[in-house]
Coordinates of C-alpha atoms and ligand atoms in Angstrom, one line a residue:
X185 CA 6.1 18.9 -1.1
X186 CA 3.6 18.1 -4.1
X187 CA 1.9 15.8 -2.9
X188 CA -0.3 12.5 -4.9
X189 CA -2.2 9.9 -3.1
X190 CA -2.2 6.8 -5.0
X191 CA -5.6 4.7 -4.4
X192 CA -5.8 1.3 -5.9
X193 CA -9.4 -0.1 -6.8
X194 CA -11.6 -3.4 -7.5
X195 CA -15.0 -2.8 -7.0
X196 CA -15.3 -0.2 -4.2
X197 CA -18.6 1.2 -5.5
X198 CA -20.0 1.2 -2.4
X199 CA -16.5 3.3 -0.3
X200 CA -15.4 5.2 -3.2
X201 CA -17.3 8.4 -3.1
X202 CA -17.0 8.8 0.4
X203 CA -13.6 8.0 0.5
X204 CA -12.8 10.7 -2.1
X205 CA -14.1 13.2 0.2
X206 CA -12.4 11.9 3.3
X207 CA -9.2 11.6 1.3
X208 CA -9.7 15.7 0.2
X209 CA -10.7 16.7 3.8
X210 CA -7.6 15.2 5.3
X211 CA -5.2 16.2 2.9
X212 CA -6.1 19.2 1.5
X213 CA -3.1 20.0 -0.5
X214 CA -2.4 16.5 -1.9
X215 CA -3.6 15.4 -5.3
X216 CA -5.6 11.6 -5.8
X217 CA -4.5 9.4 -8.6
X218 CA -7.5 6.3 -8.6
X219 CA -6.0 3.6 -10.2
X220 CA -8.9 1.0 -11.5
X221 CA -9.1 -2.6 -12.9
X222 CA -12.2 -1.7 -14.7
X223 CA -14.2 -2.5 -12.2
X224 CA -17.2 -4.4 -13.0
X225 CA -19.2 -2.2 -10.4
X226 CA -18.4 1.1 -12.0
X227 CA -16.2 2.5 -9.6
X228 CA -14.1 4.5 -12.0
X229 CA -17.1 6.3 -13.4
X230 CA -18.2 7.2 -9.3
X231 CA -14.8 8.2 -9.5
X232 CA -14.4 10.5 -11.9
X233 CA -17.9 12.5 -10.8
X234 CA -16.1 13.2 -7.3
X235 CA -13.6 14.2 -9.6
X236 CA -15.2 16.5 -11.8
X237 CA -16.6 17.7 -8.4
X238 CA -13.6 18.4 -6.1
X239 CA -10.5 18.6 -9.0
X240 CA -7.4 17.3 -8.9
X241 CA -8.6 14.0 -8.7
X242 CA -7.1 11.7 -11.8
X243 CA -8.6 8.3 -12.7
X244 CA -6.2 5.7 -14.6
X245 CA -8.2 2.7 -16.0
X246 CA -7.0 -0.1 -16.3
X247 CA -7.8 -3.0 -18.8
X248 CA -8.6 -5.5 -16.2
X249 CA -7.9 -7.1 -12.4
X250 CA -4.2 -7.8 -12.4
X251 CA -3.2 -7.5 -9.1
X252 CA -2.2 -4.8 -5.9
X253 CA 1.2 -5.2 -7.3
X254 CA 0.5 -4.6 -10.8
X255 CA -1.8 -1.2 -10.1
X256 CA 0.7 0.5 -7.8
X257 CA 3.6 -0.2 -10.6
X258 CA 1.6 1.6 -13.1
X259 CA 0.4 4.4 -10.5
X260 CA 3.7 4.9 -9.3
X261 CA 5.4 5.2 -12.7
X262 CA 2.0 7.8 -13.6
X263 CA 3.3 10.3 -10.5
X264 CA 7.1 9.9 -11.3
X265 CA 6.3 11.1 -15.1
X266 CA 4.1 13.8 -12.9
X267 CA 6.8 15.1 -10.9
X268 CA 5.3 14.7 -7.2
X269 CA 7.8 15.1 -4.4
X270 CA 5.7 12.4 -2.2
X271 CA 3.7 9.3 -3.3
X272 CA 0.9 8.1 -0.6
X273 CA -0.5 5.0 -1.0
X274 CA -3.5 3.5 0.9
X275 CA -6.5 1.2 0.6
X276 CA -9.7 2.6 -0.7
X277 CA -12.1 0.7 1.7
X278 CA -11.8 2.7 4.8
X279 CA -9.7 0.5 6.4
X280 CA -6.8 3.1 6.2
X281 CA -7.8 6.6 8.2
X282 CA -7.0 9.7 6.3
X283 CA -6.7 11.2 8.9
X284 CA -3.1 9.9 9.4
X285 CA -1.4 11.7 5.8
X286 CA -0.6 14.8 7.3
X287 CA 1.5 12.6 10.4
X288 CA 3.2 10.6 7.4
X289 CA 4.0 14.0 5.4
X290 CA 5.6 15.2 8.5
X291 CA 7.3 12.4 9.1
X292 CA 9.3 12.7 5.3
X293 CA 10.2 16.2 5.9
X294 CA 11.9 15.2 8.7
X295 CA 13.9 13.1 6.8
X296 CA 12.3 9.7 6.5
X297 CA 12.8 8.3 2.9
X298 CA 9.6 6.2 3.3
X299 CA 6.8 6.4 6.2
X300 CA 4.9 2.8 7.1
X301 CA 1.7 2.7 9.1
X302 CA 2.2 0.2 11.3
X303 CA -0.5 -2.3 12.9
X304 CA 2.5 -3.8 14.9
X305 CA 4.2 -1.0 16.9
X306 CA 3.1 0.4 19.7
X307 CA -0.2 2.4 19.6
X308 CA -0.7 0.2 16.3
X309 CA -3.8 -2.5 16.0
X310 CA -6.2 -4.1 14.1
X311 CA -9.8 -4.0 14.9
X312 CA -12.7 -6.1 13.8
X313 CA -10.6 -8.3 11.7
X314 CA -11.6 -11.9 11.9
X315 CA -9.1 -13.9 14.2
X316 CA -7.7 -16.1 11.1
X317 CA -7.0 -12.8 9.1
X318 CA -5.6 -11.2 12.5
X319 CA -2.9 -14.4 13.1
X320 CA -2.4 -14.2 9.7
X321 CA -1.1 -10.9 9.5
X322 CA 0.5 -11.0 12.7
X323 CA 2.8 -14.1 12.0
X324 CA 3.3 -13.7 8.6
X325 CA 4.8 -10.1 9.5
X326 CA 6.5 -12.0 12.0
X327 CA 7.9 -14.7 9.6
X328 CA 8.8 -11.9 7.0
X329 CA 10.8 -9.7 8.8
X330 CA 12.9 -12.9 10.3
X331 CA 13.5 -14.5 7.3
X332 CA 14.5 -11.2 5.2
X333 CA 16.2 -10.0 8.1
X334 CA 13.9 -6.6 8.0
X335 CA 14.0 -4.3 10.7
X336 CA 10.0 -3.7 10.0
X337 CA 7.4 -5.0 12.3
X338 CA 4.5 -4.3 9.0
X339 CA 6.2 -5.2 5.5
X340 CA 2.4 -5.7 4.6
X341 CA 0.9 -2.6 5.2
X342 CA -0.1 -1.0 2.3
X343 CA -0.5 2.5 3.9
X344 CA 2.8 4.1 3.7
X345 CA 4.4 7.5 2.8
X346 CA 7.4 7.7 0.3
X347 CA 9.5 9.9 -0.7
X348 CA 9.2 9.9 -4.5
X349 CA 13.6 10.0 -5.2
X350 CA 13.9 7.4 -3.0
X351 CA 10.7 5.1 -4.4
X352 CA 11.9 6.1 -7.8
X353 CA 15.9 5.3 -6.8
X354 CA 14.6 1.5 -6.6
X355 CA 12.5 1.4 -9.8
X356 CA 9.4 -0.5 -8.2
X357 CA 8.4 -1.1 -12.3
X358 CA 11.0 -3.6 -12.2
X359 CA 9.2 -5.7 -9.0
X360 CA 7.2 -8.9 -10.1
X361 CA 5.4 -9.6 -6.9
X362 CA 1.1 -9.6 -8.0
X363 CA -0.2 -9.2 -4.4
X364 CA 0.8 -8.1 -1.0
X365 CA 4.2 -9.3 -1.5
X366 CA 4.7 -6.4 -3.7
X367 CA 4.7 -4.2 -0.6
X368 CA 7.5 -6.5 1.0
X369 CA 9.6 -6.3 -1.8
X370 CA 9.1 -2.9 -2.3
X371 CA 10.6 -2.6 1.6
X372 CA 12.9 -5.2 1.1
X373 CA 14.4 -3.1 -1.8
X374 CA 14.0 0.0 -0.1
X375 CA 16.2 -1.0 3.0
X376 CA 18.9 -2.4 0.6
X377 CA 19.6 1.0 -1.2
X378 CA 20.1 2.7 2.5
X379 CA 16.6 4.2 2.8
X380 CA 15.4 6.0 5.9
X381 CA 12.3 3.6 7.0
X382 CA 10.3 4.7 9.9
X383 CA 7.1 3.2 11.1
X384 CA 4.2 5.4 12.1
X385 CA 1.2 3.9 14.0
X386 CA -2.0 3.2 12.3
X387 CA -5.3 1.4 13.8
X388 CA -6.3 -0.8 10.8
X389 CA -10.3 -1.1 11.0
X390 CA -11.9 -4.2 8.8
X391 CA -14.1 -2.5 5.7
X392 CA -17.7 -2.3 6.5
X393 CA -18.8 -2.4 2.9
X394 CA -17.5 -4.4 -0.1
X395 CA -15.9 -7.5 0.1
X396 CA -12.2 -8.8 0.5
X397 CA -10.0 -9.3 -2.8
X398 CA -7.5 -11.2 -0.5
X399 CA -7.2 -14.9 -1.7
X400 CA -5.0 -17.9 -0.9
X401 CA -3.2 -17.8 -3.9
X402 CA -1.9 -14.3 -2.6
X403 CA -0.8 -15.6 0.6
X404 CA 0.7 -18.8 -0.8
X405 CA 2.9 -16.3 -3.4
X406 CA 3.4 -14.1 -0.3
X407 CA 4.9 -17.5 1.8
X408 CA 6.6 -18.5 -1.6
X409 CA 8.4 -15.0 -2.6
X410 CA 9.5 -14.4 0.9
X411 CA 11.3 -17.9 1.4
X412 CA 12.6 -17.6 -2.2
X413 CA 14.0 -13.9 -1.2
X414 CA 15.3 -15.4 2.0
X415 CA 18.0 -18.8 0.9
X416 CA 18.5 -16.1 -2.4
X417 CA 20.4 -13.6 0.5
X418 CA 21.7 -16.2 2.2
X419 CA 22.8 -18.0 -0.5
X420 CA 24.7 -15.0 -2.0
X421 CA 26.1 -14.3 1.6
X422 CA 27.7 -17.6 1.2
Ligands
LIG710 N1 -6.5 -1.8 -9.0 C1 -6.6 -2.9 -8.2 N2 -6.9 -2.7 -6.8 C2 -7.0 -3.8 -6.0 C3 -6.8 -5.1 -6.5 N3 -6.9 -6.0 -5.5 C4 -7.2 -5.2 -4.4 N4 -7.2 -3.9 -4.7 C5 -7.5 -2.7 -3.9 O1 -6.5 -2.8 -2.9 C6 -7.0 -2.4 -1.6 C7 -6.8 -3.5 -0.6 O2 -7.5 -4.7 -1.0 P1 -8.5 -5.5 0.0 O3 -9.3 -6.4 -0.9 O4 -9.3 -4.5 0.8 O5 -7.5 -6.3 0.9 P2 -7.6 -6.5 2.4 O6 -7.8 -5.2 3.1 O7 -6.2 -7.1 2.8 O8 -8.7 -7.5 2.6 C8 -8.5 -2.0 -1.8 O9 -8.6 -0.6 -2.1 C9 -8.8 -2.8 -3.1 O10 -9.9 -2.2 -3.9 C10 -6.5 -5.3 -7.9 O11 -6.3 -6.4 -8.5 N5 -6.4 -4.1 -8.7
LIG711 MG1 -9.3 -4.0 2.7

């Protein structure tokens, strides 16, 4: 499977070069597409020396901060044009362990459509998080999967594994979520086409450098989306 690992980033001067080189150690075989807001920091030009260094390594830079959502739309439609058999997607801070690709690329040539790294299944946590972000996460996974009726214990995880047919059979350019609810929809679209979801354990560490881009407007679309999503199936049900 050609492989591309898709790494969104706003200001991660200070993980970026390192995680380049974990990212290549891990995974070998599998090609890095950065995609950048311009960060203020200079993260894509870090970027593109590890690039120039270790190859296969693509930088897309973008005119400014416009969201999770907005980045993985355009890195996603990027490897589609590319022809990759298998889009990764993971944070760039270290909070996601590379060392868990290879599991996930197993995992979709054993038939999964799409592979999530789960904080919430067994084996699964979070560590060092701050208690608010941990009950956060925890219930409004929770409130997620009951309201959407989602047979996911992470919609919000956005370290996951797809199969690029079955990404590309739900056209994520056409989601409108900005933040993390992108990566709900994106499951909540996935499960309505008949994808093949499993969930894969992951042990989510807090970043030890850089800071959060996380903000309450994200969680209040997040809340916001997910109810709207929820009376919408009901609605139509009715
Ligand atoms: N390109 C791009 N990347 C982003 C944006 N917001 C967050 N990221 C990246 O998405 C990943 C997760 O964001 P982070 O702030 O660590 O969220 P947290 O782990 O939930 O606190 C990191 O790699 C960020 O650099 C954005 O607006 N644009
Ligand atoms: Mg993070």
């Amino acid at each position: 499977m050609r492989t591309v690992v898709v790494l969104p980033t706003y200001n991660e001067a200070e993980n970026i070069v390192g995680f380049l080189r974990a990212v290549r150690t891990a995974a070998p075989e599998a090609d890095v597409l950065v995609v950048d807001d311009n960060s203020p920091d200079g993260t894509a030009t870090l970027a593109e020396g590890v690039a120039a260094e270790l190859g296969r390594i693509k930088v897309l830079l973008r005119a400014g901060k416009a969201g999770l959502g907005a980045a993985y739309r355009h890195g996603f439609t990027t490897a589609f044009d590319e022809g990759y058999d298998a889009i990764v997607s993971m944070d760039s801070d270290f909070s996601h362990d590379p060392a868990v690709i290879p599991t996930m690329l197993q995992l979709l040539d054993d038939g999964a459509d799409a592979v999530i790294g789960s904080r919430y299944v067994p084996a699964g946590a979070t560590v060092d998080w701050p208690l608010r972000r941990r009950l956060l996460s925890r219930w409004g996974n929770k409130y997620t999967a009951a309201v959407l009726r989602l047979p996911v214990s992470d919609c919000t995880s956005g370290f996951r594994a797809y199969r690029a047919s079955a990404l590309k059979a739900i056209d994520p350019a056409s989601t409108t979520a900005e933040g993390y609810a992108f990566l709900t929809e994106l499951v909540r679209k996935l499960i309505a086409n008949g994808a093949k979801i499993v969930e894969t354990p992951i042990v989510f560490r807090d970043r030890q450098f850089g800071t959060s881009k996380m903000s309450g407007r994200i969680i209040a679309e997040s809340m916001l989306l997910v109810t709207k999503w929820g009376i919408f199936d009901r609605t139509k049900r009715h």
